[in-house]
């Protein structure tokens, strides 16, 4: 349990709350915690903490770049500290 079962969901619509995110993601498994946040002027995003890593894996696999919450697509990825972010170079 821990950060290895935590995912990040980006591109959420304004006004969405933790309960709406939890209702969507609970189909993948038991959720420990949901937190909706924003950075100044950007779309909302959420952290979803599952109890089981396998549930988080399925959620990432099945919802990344899909239409959710009335948005054309949302981006879903791992949020854990120890996760490799290879290929994310830039600048």
mmCIF file of N, CA and C in Angstrom:
data_model
loop_
_atom_site.group_PDB
_atom_site.id
_atom_site.type_symbol
_atom_site.label_atom_id
_atom_site.label_comp_id
_atom_site.label_asym_id
_atom_site.label_seq_id
_atom_site.Cartn_x
_atom_site.Cartn_y
_atom_site.Cartn_z
ATOM 1 N N UNK A 1 0.868 -1.170 0.000
ATOM 2 C CA UNK A 1 0.000 0.000 0.000
ATOM 3 C C UNK A 1 0.903 1.218 0.000
ATOM 4 N N UNK A 2 0.579 2.377 -0.123
ATOM 5 C CA UNK A 2 1.510 3.492 -0.164
ATOM 6 C C UNK A 2 1.460 4.146 -1.524
ATOM 7 N N UNK A 3 2.513 4.906 -1.825
ATOM 8 C CA UNK A 3 2.536 5.660 -3.067
ATOM 9 C C UNK A 3 2.536 4.775 -4.308
ATOM 10 N N UNK A 4 2.878 3.511 -4.181
ATOM 11 C CA UNK A 4 2.903 2.649 -5.356
ATOM 12 C C UNK A 4 1.494 2.336 -5.857
ATOM 13 N N UNK A 5 0.460 2.714 -5.112
ATOM 14 C CA UNK A 5 -0.926 2.494 -5.538
ATOM 15 C C UNK A 5 -1.655 3.823 -5.742
ATOM 16 N N UNK A 6 -0.893 4.889 -5.997
ATOM 17 C CA UNK A 6 -1.481 6.225 -6.171
ATOM 18 C C UNK A 6 -1.341 6.664 -7.614
ATOM 19 N N UNK A 7 -2.435 7.162 -8.183
ATOM 20 C CA UNK A 7 -2.411 7.641 -9.560
ATOM 21 C C UNK A 7 -2.770 9.126 -9.611
ATOM 22 N N UNK A 8 -2.384 9.739 -10.727
ATOM 23 C CA UNK A 8 -2.680 11.137 -11.011
ATOM 24 C C UNK A 8 -3.649 11.173 -12.180
ATOM 25 N N UNK A 9 -4.716 11.978 -12.060
ATOM 26 C CA UNK A 9 -5.715 12.130 -13.116
ATOM 27 C C UNK A 9 -5.774 13.603 -13.478
ATOM 28 N N UNK A 10 -5.405 13.940 -14.717
ATOM 29 C CA UNK A 10 -5.352 15.332 -15.126
ATOM 30 C C UNK A 10 -6.377 15.688 -16.190
ATOM 31 N N UNK A 11 -6.626 16.981 -16.334
ATOM 32 C CA UNK A 11 -7.566 17.469 -17.340
ATOM 33 C C UNK A 11 -9.010 17.405 -16.899
ATOM 34 N N UNK A 12 -9.237 17.545 -15.605
ATOM 35 C CA UNK A 12 -10.593 17.444 -15.060
ATOM 36 C C UNK A 12 -11.358 18.752 -15.245
ATOM 37 N N UNK A 13 -12.683 18.672 -15.336
ATOM 38 C CA UNK A 13 -13.482 19.883 -15.529
ATOM 39 C C UNK A 13 -13.597 20.710 -14.256
ATOM 40 N N UNK A 14 -13.801 22.009 -14.431
ATOM 41 C CA UNK A 14 -14.027 22.896 -13.292
ATOM 42 C C UNK A 14 -15.242 22.416 -12.505
ATOM 43 N N UNK A 15 -15.168 22.532 -11.204
ATOM 44 C CA UNK A 15 -16.303 22.203 -10.357
ATOM 45 C C UNK A 15 -16.393 20.746 -9.930
ATOM 46 N N UNK A 16 -15.511 19.902 -10.431
ATOM 47 C CA UNK A 16 -15.556 18.494 -10.035
ATOM 48 C C UNK A 16 -15.085 18.364 -8.584
ATOM 49 N N UNK A 17 -15.638 17.381 -7.879
ATOM 50 C CA UNK A 17 -15.218 17.196 -6.491
ATOM 51 C C UNK A 17 -14.721 15.770 -6.251
ATOM 52 N N UNK A 18 -14.208 15.553 -5.055
ATOM 53 C CA UNK A 18 -13.621 14.258 -4.705
ATOM 54 C C UNK A 18 -14.613 13.108 -4.864
ATOM 55 N N UNK A 19 -15.867 13.346 -4.485
ATOM 56 C CA UNK A 19 -16.869 12.276 -4.574
ATOM 57 C C UNK A 19 -17.114 11.840 -6.013
ATOM 58 N N UNK A 20 -17.131 12.774 -6.942
ATOM 59 C CA UNK A 20 -17.323 12.428 -8.354
ATOM 60 C C UNK A 20 -16.160 11.593 -8.882
ATOM 61 N N UNK A 21 -14.943 11.966 -8.512
ATOM 62 C CA UNK A 21 -13.765 11.207 -8.941
ATOM 63 C C UNK A 21 -13.804 9.815 -8.315
ATOM 64 N N UNK A 22 -14.107 9.748 -7.035
ATOM 65 C CA UNK A 22 -14.171 8.456 -6.343
ATOM 66 C C UNK A 22 -15.242 7.561 -6.967
ATOM 67 N N UNK A 23 -16.390 8.125 -7.291
ATOM 68 C CA UNK A 23 -17.470 7.338 -7.904
ATOM 69 C C UNK A 23 -17.031 6.727 -9.231
ATOM 70 N N UNK A 24 -16.227 7.429 -10.000
ATOM 71 C CA UNK A 24 -15.748 6.913 -11.282
ATOM 72 C C UNK A 24 -14.698 5.824 -11.098
ATOM 73 N N UNK A 25 -13.794 6.016 -10.163
ATOM 74 C CA UNK A 25 -12.653 5.110 -10.025
ATOM 75 C C UNK A 25 -12.887 3.927 -9.084
ATOM 76 N N UNK A 26 -13.959 3.945 -8.307
ATOM 77 C CA UNK A 26 -14.200 2.836 -7.383
ATOM 78 C C UNK A 26 -14.516 1.531 -8.116
ATOM 79 N N UNK A 27 -14.837 1.593 -9.388
ATOM 80 C CA UNK A 27 -15.082 0.365 -10.160
ATOM 81 C C UNK A 27 -13.813 -0.465 -10.334
ATOM 82 N N UNK A 28 -12.662 0.143 -10.098
ATOM 83 C CA UNK A 28 -11.397 -0.576 -10.238
ATOM 84 C C UNK A 28 -10.928 -1.206 -8.932
ATOM 85 N N UNK A 29 -11.477 -0.777 -7.810
ATOM 86 C CA UNK A 29 -11.097 -1.333 -6.525
ATOM 87 C C UNK A 29 -11.338 -0.342 -5.400
ATOM 88 N N UNK A 30 -11.039 -0.786 -4.198
ATOM 89 C CA UNK A 30 -11.265 0.043 -3.022
ATOM 90 C C UNK A 30 -10.297 1.222 -2.992
ATOM 91 N N UNK A 31 -10.849 2.392 -2.755
ATOM 92 C CA UNK A 31 -10.078 3.628 -2.748
ATOM 93 C C UNK A 31 -9.868 4.097 -1.317
ATOM 94 N N UNK A 32 -8.636 4.434 -1.021
ATOM 95 C CA UNK A 32 -8.291 4.938 0.304
ATOM 96 C C UNK A 32 -8.556 6.433 0.411
ATOM 97 N N UNK A 33 -8.190 7.188 -0.639
ATOM 98 C CA UNK A 33 -8.268 8.646 -0.558
ATOM 99 C C UNK A 33 -8.286 9.264 -1.955
ATOM 100 N N UNK A 34 -9.030 10.360 -2.100
ATOM 101 C CA UNK A 34 -9.026 11.146 -3.333
ATOM 102 C C UNK A 34 -8.801 12.602 -2.953
ATOM 103 N N UNK A 35 -7.949 13.274 -3.717
ATOM 104 C CA UNK A 35 -7.691 14.689 -3.480
ATOM 105 C C UNK A 35 -7.712 15.424 -4.814
ATOM 106 N N UNK A 36 -8.606 16.409 -4.961
ATOM 107 C CA UNK A 36 -8.681 17.233 -6.166
ATOM 108 C C UNK A 36 -7.907 18.519 -5.899
ATOM 109 N N UNK A 37 -7.086 18.915 -6.884
ATOM 110 C CA UNK A 37 -6.239 20.106 -6.740
ATOM 111 C C UNK A 37 -6.167 20.866 -8.057
ATOM 112 N N UNK A 38 -5.560 22.047 -7.996
ATOM 113 C CA UNK A 38 -5.257 22.794 -9.214
ATOM 114 C C UNK A 38 -4.010 23.621 -8.987
ATOM 115 N N UNK A 39 -3.339 23.901 -10.080
ATOM 116 C CA UNK A 39 -2.248 24.870 -10.071
ATOM 117 C C UNK A 39 -2.804 26.124 -10.710
ATOM 118 N N UNK A 40 -2.370 27.260 -10.287
ATOM 119 C CA UNK A 40 -2.921 28.535 -10.760
ATOM 120 C C UNK A 40 -3.189 28.538 -12.255
ATOM 121 N N UNK A 41 -4.448 28.680 -12.618
ATOM 122 C CA UNK A 41 -4.821 28.829 -14.014
ATOM 123 C C UNK A 41 -4.826 27.557 -14.849
ATOM 124 N N UNK A 42 -4.557 26.405 -14.269
ATOM 125 C CA UNK A 42 -4.561 25.172 -15.049
ATOM 126 C C UNK A 42 -5.798 24.344 -14.732
ATOM 127 N N UNK A 43 -6.036 23.358 -15.553
ATOM 128 C CA UNK A 43 -7.151 22.437 -15.316
ATOM 129 C C UNK A 43 -6.958 21.716 -13.993
ATOM 130 N N UNK A 44 -8.068 21.317 -13.416
ATOM 131 C CA UNK A 44 -8.015 20.555 -12.180
ATOM 132 C C UNK A 44 -7.401 19.183 -12.419
ATOM 133 N N UNK A 45 -6.811 18.635 -11.383
ATOM 134 C CA UNK A 45 -6.287 17.278 -11.427
ATOM 135 C C UNK A 45 -6.572 16.627 -10.079
ATOM 136 N N UNK A 46 -6.416 15.313 -10.024
ATOM 137 C CA UNK A 46 -6.696 14.595 -8.784
ATOM 138 C C UNK A 46 -5.650 13.526 -8.543
ATOM 139 N N UNK A 47 -5.448 13.229 -7.274
ATOM 140 C CA UNK A 47 -4.683 12.071 -6.870
ATOM 141 C C UNK A 47 -5.682 11.063 -6.322
ATOM 142 N N UNK A 48 -5.603 9.833 -6.808
ATOM 143 C CA UNK A 48 -6.473 8.768 -6.340
ATOM 144 C C UNK A 48 -5.578 7.695 -5.718
ATOM 145 N N UNK A 49 -5.787 7.432 -4.443
ATOM 146 C CA UNK A 49 -4.990 6.447 -3.717
ATOM 147 C C UNK A 49 -5.811 5.176 -3.532
ATOM 148 N N UNK A 50 -5.370 4.105 -4.196
ATOM 149 C CA UNK A 50 -6.008 2.804 -4.029
ATOM 150 C C UNK A 50 -5.324 2.042 -2.899
ATOM 151 N N UNK A 51 -6.012 1.039 -2.361
ATOM 152 C CA UNK A 51 -5.387 0.156 -1.380
ATOM 153 C C UNK A 51 -4.473 -0.859 -2.063
ATOM 154 N N UNK A 52 -4.829 -1.268 -3.286
ATOM 155 C CA UNK A 52 -4.078 -2.307 -3.992
ATOM 156 C C UNK A 52 -3.442 -1.761 -5.266
ATOM 157 N N UNK A 53 -2.173 -2.063 -5.484
ATOM 158 C CA UNK A 53 -1.472 -1.595 -6.679
ATOM 159 C C UNK A 53 -2.112 -2.129 -7.959
ATOM 160 N N UNK A 54 -2.579 -3.376 -7.940
ATOM 161 C CA UNK A 54 -3.198 -3.961 -9.139
ATOM 162 C C UNK A 54 -4.433 -3.167 -9.569
ATOM 163 N N UNK A 55 -5.172 -2.622 -8.612
ATOM 164 C CA UNK A 55 -6.345 -1.809 -8.938
ATOM 165 C C UNK A 55 -5.921 -0.493 -9.578
ATOM 166 N N UNK A 56 -4.857 0.095 -9.056
ATOM 167 C CA UNK A 56 -4.329 1.332 -9.637
ATOM 168 C C UNK A 56 -3.819 1.080 -11.052
ATOM 169 N N UNK A 57 -3.146 -0.045 -11.258
ATOM 170 C CA UNK A 57 -2.644 -0.389 -12.593
ATOM 171 C C UNK A 57 -3.777 -0.497 -13.602
ATOM 172 N N UNK A 58 -4.855 -1.152 -13.204
ATOM 173 C CA UNK A 58 -6.005 -1.303 -14.097
ATOM 174 C C UNK A 58 -6.651 0.049 -14.397
ATOM 175 N N UNK A 59 -6.739 0.903 -13.389
ATOM 176 C CA UNK A 59 -7.325 2.232 -13.580
ATOM 177 C C UNK A 59 -6.515 3.055 -14.577
ATOM 178 N N UNK A 60 -5.184 3.012 -14.460
ATOM 179 C CA UNK A 60 -4.333 3.744 -15.405
ATOM 180 C C UNK A 60 -4.529 3.188 -16.805
ATOM 181 N N UNK A 61 -4.470 1.889 -16.926
ATOM 182 C CA UNK A 61 -4.562 1.234 -18.230
ATOM 183 C C UNK A 61 -5.898 1.521 -18.924
ATOM 184 N N UNK A 62 -6.978 1.523 -18.170
ATOM 185 C CA UNK A 62 -8.304 1.637 -18.782
ATOM 186 C C UNK A 62 -8.855 3.055 -18.891
ATOM 187 N N UNK A 63 -8.243 4.025 -18.217
ATOM 188 C CA UNK A 63 -8.805 5.383 -18.290
ATOM 189 C C UNK A 63 -7.855 6.438 -18.848
ATOM 190 N N UNK A 64 -6.574 6.108 -19.057
ATOM 191 C CA UNK A 64 -5.657 7.090 -19.626
ATOM 192 C C UNK A 64 -6.089 7.451 -21.036
ATOM 193 N N UNK A 65 -6.220 8.749 -21.286
ATOM 194 C CA UNK A 65 -6.597 9.306 -22.579
ATOM 195 C C UNK A 65 -7.957 8.817 -23.061
ATOM 196 N N UNK A 66 -8.897 8.695 -22.113
ATOM 197 C CA UNK A 66 -10.268 8.355 -22.455
ATOM 198 C C UNK A 66 -11.181 9.519 -22.088
ATOM 199 N N UNK A 67 -12.412 9.445 -22.567
ATOM 200 C CA UNK A 67 -13.396 10.472 -22.262
ATOM 201 C C UNK A 67 -14.018 10.169 -20.903
ATOM 202 N N UNK A 68 -13.836 11.089 -19.970
ATOM 203 C CA UNK A 68 -14.402 10.963 -18.636
ATOM 204 C C UNK A 68 -14.861 12.324 -18.146
ATOM 205 N N UNK A 69 -15.850 12.321 -17.297
ATOM 206 C CA UNK A 69 -16.328 13.540 -16.644
ATOM 207 C C UNK A 69 -16.736 14.617 -17.649
ATOM 208 N N UNK A 70 -17.175 14.217 -18.841
ATOM 209 C CA UNK A 70 -17.601 15.164 -19.862
ATOM 210 C C UNK A 70 -16.471 15.842 -20.612
ATOM 211 N N UNK A 71 -15.236 15.414 -20.366
ATOM 212 C CA UNK A 71 -14.079 15.992 -21.046
ATOM 213 C C UNK A 71 -13.700 15.108 -22.233
ATOM 214 N N UNK A 72 -13.145 15.689 -23.304
ATOM 215 C CA UNK A 72 -12.757 14.889 -24.478
ATOM 216 C C UNK A 72 -11.766 13.784 -24.124
ATOM 217 N N UNK A 73 -10.842 14.064 -23.226
ATOM 218 C CA UNK A 73 -9.969 13.020 -22.693
ATOM 219 C C UNK A 73 -9.319 13.505 -21.408
ATOM 220 N N UNK A 74 -8.986 12.551 -20.568
ATOM 221 C CA UNK A 74 -8.210 12.862 -19.371
ATOM 222 C C UNK A 74 -6.903 12.092 -19.455
ATOM 223 N N UNK A 75 -5.901 12.597 -18.810
ATOM 224 C CA UNK A 75 -4.590 11.951 -18.762
ATOM 225 C C UNK A 75 -4.449 11.297 -17.393
ATOM 226 N N UNK A 76 -4.057 10.036 -17.384
ATOM 227 C CA UNK A 76 -3.916 9.298 -16.134
ATOM 228 C C UNK A 76 -2.535 8.660 -16.107
ATOM 229 N N UNK A 77 -1.815 8.832 -15.009
ATOM 230 C CA UNK A 77 -0.484 8.251 -14.889
ATOM 231 C C UNK A 77 -0.177 7.977 -13.422
ATOM 232 N N UNK A 78 0.995 7.410 -13.178
ATOM 233 C CA UNK A 78 1.427 7.110 -11.821
ATOM 234 C C UNK A 78 1.820 8.382 -11.093
ATOM 235 N N UNK A 79 1.544 8.442 -9.804
ATOM 236 C CA UNK A 79 1.868 9.615 -9.004
ATOM 237 C C UNK A 79 2.892 9.320 -7.918
ATOM 238 N N UNK A 80 3.325 8.093 -7.790
ATOM 239 C CA UNK A 80 4.253 7.717 -6.725
ATOM 240 C C UNK A 80 5.620 8.347 -6.875
ATOM 241 N N UNK A 81 6.279 8.575 -5.762
ATOM 242 C CA UNK A 81 7.601 9.201 -5.750
ATOM 243 C C UNK A 81 8.661 8.344 -6.437
ATOM 244 N N UNK A 82 8.602 7.037 -6.245
ATOM 245 C CA UNK A 82 9.632 6.157 -6.761
ATOM 246 C C UNK A 82 9.394 5.691 -8.176
ATOM 247 N N UNK A 83 8.441 6.273 -8.863
ATOM 248 C CA UNK A 83 8.087 5.823 -10.213
ATOM 249 C C UNK A 83 9.030 6.436 -11.233
ATOM 250 N N UNK A 84 9.517 5.629 -12.123
ATOM 251 C CA UNK A 84 10.379 6.105 -13.208
ATOM 252 C C UNK A 84 9.563 6.958 -14.155
ATOM 253 N N UNK A 85 10.057 8.090 -14.513
ATOM 254 C CA UNK A 85 9.368 8.958 -15.462
ATOM 255 C C UNK A 85 10.201 9.084 -16.727
ATOM 256 N N UNK A 86 10.727 7.984 -17.186
ATOM 257 C CA UNK A 86 11.565 7.954 -18.387
ATOM 258 C C UNK A 86 10.817 8.513 -19.580
ATOM 259 N N UNK A 87 11.532 9.194 -20.438
ATOM 260 C CA UNK A 87 10.932 9.731 -21.651
ATOM 261 C C UNK A 87 10.228 11.052 -21.425
ATOM 262 N N UNK A 88 10.307 11.606 -20.248
ATOM 263 C CA UNK A 88 9.603 12.839 -19.968
ATOM 264 C C UNK A 88 10.450 14.075 -20.129
ATOM 265 N N UNK A 89 11.511 14.003 -20.860
ATOM 266 C CA UNK A 89 12.461 15.098 -21.043
ATOM 267 C C UNK A 89 11.813 16.358 -21.540
ATOM 268 N N UNK A 90 12.278 17.286 -22.059
ATOM 269 C CA UNK A 90 11.567 18.473 -22.511
ATOM 270 C C UNK A 90 12.581 19.584 -22.608
ATOM 271 N N UNK A 91 12.148 20.770 -22.724
ATOM 272 C CA UNK A 91 12.942 21.939 -22.653
ATOM 273 C C UNK A 91 14.087 22.025 -23.443
#
